[in-house]
């Protein structure tokens, strides 16, 4: 009766977890929430003010489906200065309703029935679901904790078949915090390019780096028509609820994706785009981006100190980017969902089960440090006490 592809996709584990949390909270019990990818602080005021001002001055109409020209101009400058793209052009940019919309548009634009897309596990679940919704097949390559969750080129090569249309790379990574080096990106990128395989580079955590530098795939293989890069304002500026991001690809690709989005969203909210312009161009922008990074950095330091000398120290690969810990709980359970549900019920704390990231051997949980310090300490104390 319903759409057959939609029937192949499960409801998001995060949504069902959020429902369980709401049920418990309805009984009056509070829950420590360590499962979300949403910073616990608000969007900087200057961004909100720019959007409010735009709304009051009449920027309340439909606008260009690919994004307003001021925003695309600001993005072009950012891509040149920060991401080191060679001569980025505005007709290679499509403003999207967050990177998840960019992902959907990308996969629907590129894929046909029977195509295969390589994804690296553990992976952000919407990759898997959106590949299926495009009628294609996800092919999973495992990244191992002992290799700091960096996939081996050889494993990727082994997964390539004549049907491989694309690979999705996510660095800095959700949920592992892995950051791919320039060499790793270069070798994966060059190999895929030589084979005519599209590289979808999800760079939404590009600003949350603690040790290494972030390299954009597009800067390593300049002006490569096979690269589509997904960006977002959500994590860099605490703008998750604004639903705004952008993608960058060849002009032919962007023209097709733009045609598709015209039938889905018509255009992105005009006043939200005004806020995004100020996030990129306002004089307070560098300082506010730095203070967000400093905050996550100090939380990460807190975690490193807190787990030192405990069992957790041996069960976490310290994240180099993003704001998650991917914790191996195999000495307690081989079923992350049961483990998470037990902690929710008995300790009133919520983590995300590893199952939500497509890991085959289901013995990990994800803990965020986008939550406040008090909750981070409580969460670590609960985990440390388990042994
Ligand atoms: N890509 C990854 C790896 C993410 O973790 C997320 C959000 O958590 C997104 C993309 C989506 O970001 P947006 O809020 O821009 O849709």
XYZ file of N, CA, C and O in Angstrom, residues 37-156:
480
model
N 22.894 15.244 19.344
C 23.951 15.914 18.581
C 23.664 17.406 18.503
O 24.043 18.070 17.533
N 22.992 17.927 19.526
C 22.514 19.313 19.512
C 23.186 20.087 20.642
O 22.963 19.767 21.813
N 24.034 21.085 20.336
C 24.703 21.830 21.407
C 23.718 22.360 22.446
O 22.595 22.758 22.099
N 24.147 22.373 23.723
C 23.237 22.761 24.816
C 23.118 24.282 24.977
O 22.440 24.744 25.870
N 23.792 25.050 24.111
C 23.706 26.516 24.212
C 23.027 27.060 22.955
O 22.870 26.336 21.952
N 22.642 28.348 23.041
C 21.855 28.917 21.936
C 22.739 29.532 20.852
O 23.918 29.809 21.072
N 22.125 29.763 19.704
C 22.782 30.454 18.588
C 23.261 31.833 19.051
O 22.525 32.530 19.762
N 24.476 32.264 18.661
C 24.935 33.605 19.050
C 23.913 34.692 18.667
O 23.283 34.619 17.609
N 23.806 35.688 19.558
C 22.793 36.742 19.378
C 22.888 37.448 18.029
O 21.866 37.755 17.413
N 24.115 37.743 17.572
C 24.222 38.556 16.346
C 23.598 37.834 15.146
O 23.089 38.473 14.228
N 23.593 36.501 15.182
C 22.972 35.735 14.082
C 21.444 35.844 14.192
O 20.746 36.103 13.206
N 20.937 35.697 15.430
C 19.480 35.805 15.635
C 19.001 37.200 15.240
O 17.953 37.353 14.592
N 19.789 38.204 15.616
C 19.378 39.590 15.331
C 19.326 39.847 13.819
O 18.408 40.503 13.325
N 20.279 39.312 13.091
C 20.294 39.511 11.632
C 19.051 38.893 11.002
O 18.427 39.475 10.101
N 18.671 37.735 11.509
C 17.512 37.050 10.954
C 16.223 37.802 11.315
O 15.337 37.994 10.466
N 16.182 38.261 12.572
C 15.004 39.014 13.033
C 14.839 40.299 12.212
O 13.751 40.631 11.749
N 15.958 40.986 11.994
C 15.955 42.212 11.230
C 15.455 41.960 9.804
O 14.642 42.713 9.265
N 15.930 40.860 9.220
C 15.517 40.520 7.850
C 14.013 40.273 7.799
O 13.311 40.746 6.883
N 13.527 39.589 8.798
C 12.096 39.279 8.839
C 11.274 40.565 8.945
O 10.296 40.753 8.232
N 11.734 41.470 9.831
C 10.999 42.720 10.041
C 11.070 43.640 8.824
O 10.177 44.444 8.588
N 12.163 43.485 8.047
C 12.255 44.378 6.888
C 11.718 43.714 5.615
O 12.012 44.145 4.511
N 10.948 42.671 5.794
C 10.197 42.134 4.657
C 10.851 40.987 3.908
O 10.372 40.585 2.843
N 11.925 40.429 4.452
C 12.508 39.248 3.782
C 11.704 38.022 4.190
O 12.167 37.136 4.913
N 10.467 38.022 3.717
C 9.530 36.975 4.131
C 8.897 36.308 2.906
O 7.816 35.747 2.989
N 9.586 36.431 1.769
C 9.009 35.942 0.522
C 9.769 34.729 -0.016
O 10.860 34.415 0.445
N 9.209 34.111 -1.042
C 9.963 33.088 -1.772
C 11.256 33.723 -2.277
O 11.298 34.926 -2.562
N 12.284 32.917 -2.420
C 13.520 33.472 -2.994
C 14.139 32.447 -3.944
O 13.544 31.383 -4.172
N 15.319 32.759 -4.461
C 15.949 31.864 -5.451
C 16.098 30.464 -4.865
O 16.544 30.315 -3.722
N 15.728 29.448 -5.639
C 15.717 28.078 -5.110
C 17.115 27.598 -4.721
O 17.270 26.757 -3.840
N 18.142 28.145 -5.345
C 19.504 27.683 -5.021
C 20.105 28.467 -3.860
O 21.203 28.152 -3.408
N 19.381 29.485 -3.368
C 19.890 30.288 -2.257
C 20.024 31.740 -2.672
O 20.233 32.031 -3.859
N 19.909 32.653 -1.695
C 19.992 34.080 -2.045
C 21.436 34.426 -2.420
O 22.381 33.823 -1.912
N 21.587 35.411 -3.291
C 22.928 35.697 -3.822
C 23.899 36.161 -2.730
O 25.079 35.820 -2.751
N 23.391 36.917 -1.704
C 24.293 37.367 -0.617
C 24.887 36.169 0.112
O 26.069 36.151 0.456
N 24.049 35.166 0.353
C 24.558 33.994 1.080
C 25.546 33.222 0.214
O 26.612 32.812 0.676
N 25.198 33.054 -1.062
C 26.125 32.288 -1.924
C 27.455 33.026 -2.075
O 28.514 32.395 -2.114
N 27.394 34.372 -2.081
C 28.660 35.134 -2.162
C 29.483 34.918 -0.886
O 30.705 34.716 -0.936
N 28.806 34.939 0.279
C 29.529 34.736 1.554
C 30.105 33.323 1.623
O 31.226 33.115 2.093
N 29.343 32.351 1.126
C 29.824 30.954 1.137
C 31.043 30.825 0.219
O 32.035 30.169 0.557
N 30.969 31.476 -0.954
C 32.085 31.411 -1.904
C 33.376 31.888 -1.239
O 34.424 31.247 -1.348
N 33.261 33.005 -0.516
C 34.460 33.542 0.162
C 34.962 32.599 1.232
O 36.161 32.383 1.384
N 34.034 32.045 1.997
C 34.412 31.104 3.060
C 35.099 29.869 2.471
O 36.094 29.363 2.997
N 34.559 29.354 1.355
C 35.150 28.147 0.746
C 36.576 28.430 0.265
O 37.451 27.568 0.360
N 36.790 29.652 -0.239
C 38.144 29.993 -0.704
C 39.088 30.165 0.474
O 40.194 29.609 0.496
N 38.658 30.914 1.497
C 39.607 31.243 2.572
C 39.749 30.098 3.575
O 40.860 29.741 3.948
N 38.656 29.503 3.985
C 38.759 28.463 5.014
C 39.025 27.078 4.430
O 39.887 26.349 4.905
N 38.269 26.707 3.399
C 38.374 25.340 2.879
C 39.406 25.189 1.759
O 39.636 24.086 1.280
N 39.974 26.309 1.353
C 41.017 26.305 0.309
C 40.540 25.695 -1.010
O 41.268 24.970 -1.690
N 39.280 25.965 -1.361
C 38.796 25.568 -2.679
C 39.458 26.502 -3.699
O 39.630 27.699 -3.429
N 39.796 25.959 -4.869
C 40.391 26.787 -5.907
C 39.276 27.488 -6.686
O 38.436 26.819 -7.283
N 39.264 28.808 -6.655
C 38.260 29.623 -7.357
C 36.831 29.072 -7.262
O 36.228 28.733 -8.296
N 36.285 28.977 -6.051
C 34.896 28.495 -5.945
C 33.921 29.456 -6.630
O 34.146 30.662 -6.623
N 32.884 28.903 -7.225
C 31.919 29.738 -7.970
C 30.521 29.537 -7.375
O 30.182 28.423 -6.949
N 29.722 30.606 -7.421
C 28.427 30.523 -6.746
C 27.463 29.547 -7.444
O 26.598 28.981 -6.799
N 27.625 29.311 -8.763
C 26.683 28.360 -9.392
C 27.062 26.901 -9.111
O 26.439 25.975 -9.628
N 28.081 26.705 -8.285
C 28.406 25.351 -7.813
C 27.810 25.106 -6.421
O 28.047 24.077 -5.819
N 27.089 26.136 -5.916
C 26.570 26.063 -4.538
C 25.056 25.912 -4.560
O 24.363 26.572 -5.345
N 24.553 25.043 -3.689
C 23.109 24.957 -3.492
C 22.857 25.062 -1.992
O 23.391 24.261 -1.211
N 22.085 26.067 -1.593
C 21.743 26.217 -0.178
C 20.654 25.202 0.142
O 19.715 25.012 -0.641
N 20.823 24.514 1.267
C 19.911 23.406 1.604
C 19.327 23.604 2.997
O 19.820 24.413 3.779
N 18.315 22.781 3.281
C 17.696 22.860 4.606
C 18.478 21.936 5.552
O 18.000 20.878 5.959
N 19.699 22.311 5.836
C 20.579 21.449 6.625
C 21.261 20.436 5.726
O 20.857 20.225 4.566
N 22.308 19.801 6.260
C 23.063 18.839 5.454
C 22.240 17.588 5.161
O 22.472 16.910 4.160
N 21.271 17.293 6.012
C 20.467 16.087 5.760
C 19.651 16.251 4.471
O 19.504 15.300 3.690
N 19.176 17.461 4.218
C 18.484 17.761 2.961
C 19.488 17.704 1.802
O 19.185 17.173 0.719
N 20.697 18.221 2.059
C 21.754 18.157 1.039
C 22.079 16.713 0.679
O 22.284 16.374 -0.494
N 22.101 15.865 1.692
C 22.381 14.438 1.459
C 21.276 13.810 0.604
O 21.547 13.099 -0.374
N 20.033 14.090 0.976
C 18.892 13.545 0.229
C 18.948 13.985 -1.243
O 18.843 13.169 -2.153
N 19.161 15.292 -1.445
C 19.219 15.816 -2.817
C 20.364 15.164 -3.598
O 20.212 14.795 -4.766
N 21.504 15.024 -2.935
C 22.677 14.453 -3.609
C 22.402 13.024 -4.066
O 22.661 12.660 -5.223
N 21.861 12.227 -3.149
C 21.658 10.813 -3.491
C 20.546 10.658 -4.532
O 20.669 9.860 -5.472
N 19.486 11.453 -4.399
C 18.398 11.364 -5.384
C 18.865 11.848 -6.753
O 18.417 11.358 -7.786
N 19.781 12.792 -6.766
C 20.289 13.331 -8.036
C 21.225 12.336 -8.722
O 21.199 12.182 -9.952
N 22.031 11.638 -7.912
C 23.066 10.785 -8.502
C 22.618 9.362 -8.818
O 23.112 8.751 -9.765
N 21.723 8.824 -7.982
C 21.565 7.363 -7.993
C 20.434 6.852 -8.857
O 19.398 7.509 -9.009
N 20.653 5.651 -9.384
C 19.620 4.907 -10.090
C 19.476 3.538 -9.436
O 20.348 3.110 -8.672
N 18.378 2.865 -9.745
C 18.165 1.505 -9.215
C 19.381 0.646 -9.562
O 19.872 0.702 -10.692
N 19.829 -0.118 -8.573
C 20.936 -1.029 -8.827
C 22.300 -0.440 -8.509
O 23.284 -1.163 -8.377
N 22.368 0.876 -8.375
C 23.655 1.490 -8.013
C 24.033 1.100 -6.588
O 23.160 0.856 -5.739
N 25.330 1.089 -6.335
C 25.818 0.818 -4.977
C 26.557 2.052 -4.459
O 27.221 2.754 -5.223
N 26.427 2.264 -3.146
C 27.148 3.372 -2.508
C 27.903 2.815 -1.304
O 27.312 2.137 -0.452
N 29.197 3.083 -1.241
C 30.004 2.602 -0.115
C 29.867 3.570 1.050
O 29.986 4.793 0.874
N 29.580 3.014 2.217
C 29.566 3.836 3.446
C 30.473 3.152 4.466
O 30.656 1.936 4.439
N 31.043 3.968 5.332
C 32.028 3.461 6.288
C 31.359 3.326 7.663
O 30.876 4.321 8.216
N 31.332 2.099 8.198
C 30.727 1.884 9.528
C 31.794 2.044 10.609
O 32.932 1.626 10.404
N 31.453 2.624 11.769
C 30.136 3.137 12.120
C 29.792 4.408 11.325
O 30.655 5.241 11.107
N 28.532 4.488 10.900
C 28.116 5.612 10.051
C 26.868 6.286 10.615
O 26.119 5.693 11.392
N 26.670 7.508 10.213
C 25.458 8.264 10.563
C 24.308 7.632 9.773
O 24.367 7.536 8.541
N 23.298 7.178 10.506
C 22.249 6.341 9.909
C 21.568 6.914 8.656
O 21.246 6.162 7.719
N 21.332 8.233 8.570
C 20.672 8.743 7.357
C 21.402 8.404 6.049
O 20.773 8.405 4.989
N 22.704 8.087 6.100
C 23.377 7.669 4.857
C 22.693 6.408 4.328
O 22.308 6.314 3.167
N 22.589 5.442 5.227
C 22.037 4.133 4.865
C 20.599 4.286 4.355
O 20.251 3.816 3.272
N 19.778 4.988 5.144
C 18.354 5.110 4.800
C 18.162 5.865 3.491
O 17.336 5.481 2.651
N 18.931 6.930 3.310
C 18.744 7.740 2.096
C 19.234 7.038 0.834
O 18.734 7.304 -0.256
N 20.205 6.157 0.975
C 20.645 5.361 -0.186
C 19.497 4.433 -0.593
O 19.139 4.317 -1.773
N 18.873 3.803 0.411
C 17.750 2.908 0.118
C 16.582 3.692 -0.484
O 15.962 3.261 -1.462
N 16.314 4.867 0.059
C 15.196 5.678 -0.465
C 15.439 6.120 -1.909
O 14.503 6.454 -2.625
N 16.719 6.113 -2.317
C 17.023 6.458 -3.715
C 17.022 5.197 -4.592
O 17.393 5.258 -5.765
N 16.638 4.077 -4.006
C 16.541 2.833 -4.790
C 17.871 2.137 -4.985
O 17.982 1.205 -5.782
N 18.893 2.573 -4.275
C 20.223 1.979 -4.458
C 20.581 1.098 -3.260
O 19.769 0.906 -2.353
N 21.835 0.574 -3.277
C 22.215 -0.392 -2.253
C 23.419 0.125 -1.458
O 24.462 0.433 -2.050
N 23.286 0.195 -0.115
C 24.450 0.574 0.684
C 25.421 -0.608 0.785
O 24.992 -1.735 0.995
N 26.698 -0.347 0.611
C 27.732 -1.385 0.781
C 28.629 -0.902 1.920
O 29.211 0.184 1.833
N 28.690 -1.706 2.974
C 29.340 -1.225 4.197
C 30.790 -1.694 4.289
O 31.084 -2.876 4.133
N 31.678 -0.736 4.529
C 33.094 -1.044 4.802
C 33.337 -0.660 6.261
O 32.921 0.410 6.704
N 34.002 -1.576 6.970
C 34.166 -1.340 8.406
C 35.426 -0.533 8.712
O 36.495 -0.819 8.164
N 35.299 0.451 9.612
C 36.493 1.140 10.141
C 36.681 0.634 11.568
O 35.715 0.588 12.333
N 37.902 0.235 11.894
C 38.114 -0.442 13.183
C 38.724 0.494 14.229
O 39.555 1.344 13.912
N 38.327 0.230 15.502
C 38.851 1.040 16.614
C 40.376 0.971 16.658
O 41.044 1.972 16.917
N 40.929 -0.222 16.367
C 42.405 -0.356 16.455
C 43.123 0.484 15.394
O 44.317 0.749 15.510
N 42.409 0.916 14.365
C 42.997 1.830 13.370
C 42.450 3.245 13.547
O 42.341 4.016 12.585
N 42.063 3.570 14.765
C 41.480 4.893 15.069
C 40.275 5.200 14.188
O 40.010 6.351 13.851
N 39.554 4.166 13.805
C 38.342 4.297 12.983
C 38.605 4.941 11.624
O 37.734 5.598 11.055
N 39.827 4.749 11.107
C 40.128 5.195 9.738
C 40.021 3.945 8.847
O 40.664 2.932 9.124
N 39.209 3.982 7.788
C 39.060 2.794 6.945
C 40.317 2.519 6.128
O 41.061 3.459 5.815
N 40.557 1.258 5.797
C 41.734 0.986 4.960
C 41.338 1.116 3.487
O 40.222 0.732 3.085
N 42.262 1.664 2.702
C 41.995 1.835 1.268
C 41.735 0.473 0.641
O 40.866 0.319 -0.221
N 42.471 -0.517 1.139
C 42.304 -1.853 0.579
C 40.876 -2.373 0.779
O 40.279 -2.950 -0.137
N 40.316 -2.146 1.980
C 38.931 -2.583 2.234
C 37.961 -1.855 1.294
O 36.983 -2.429 0.819
N 38.258 -0.577 1.050
C 37.386 0.187 0.140
C 37.504 -0.380 -1.271
O 36.488 -0.618 -1.951
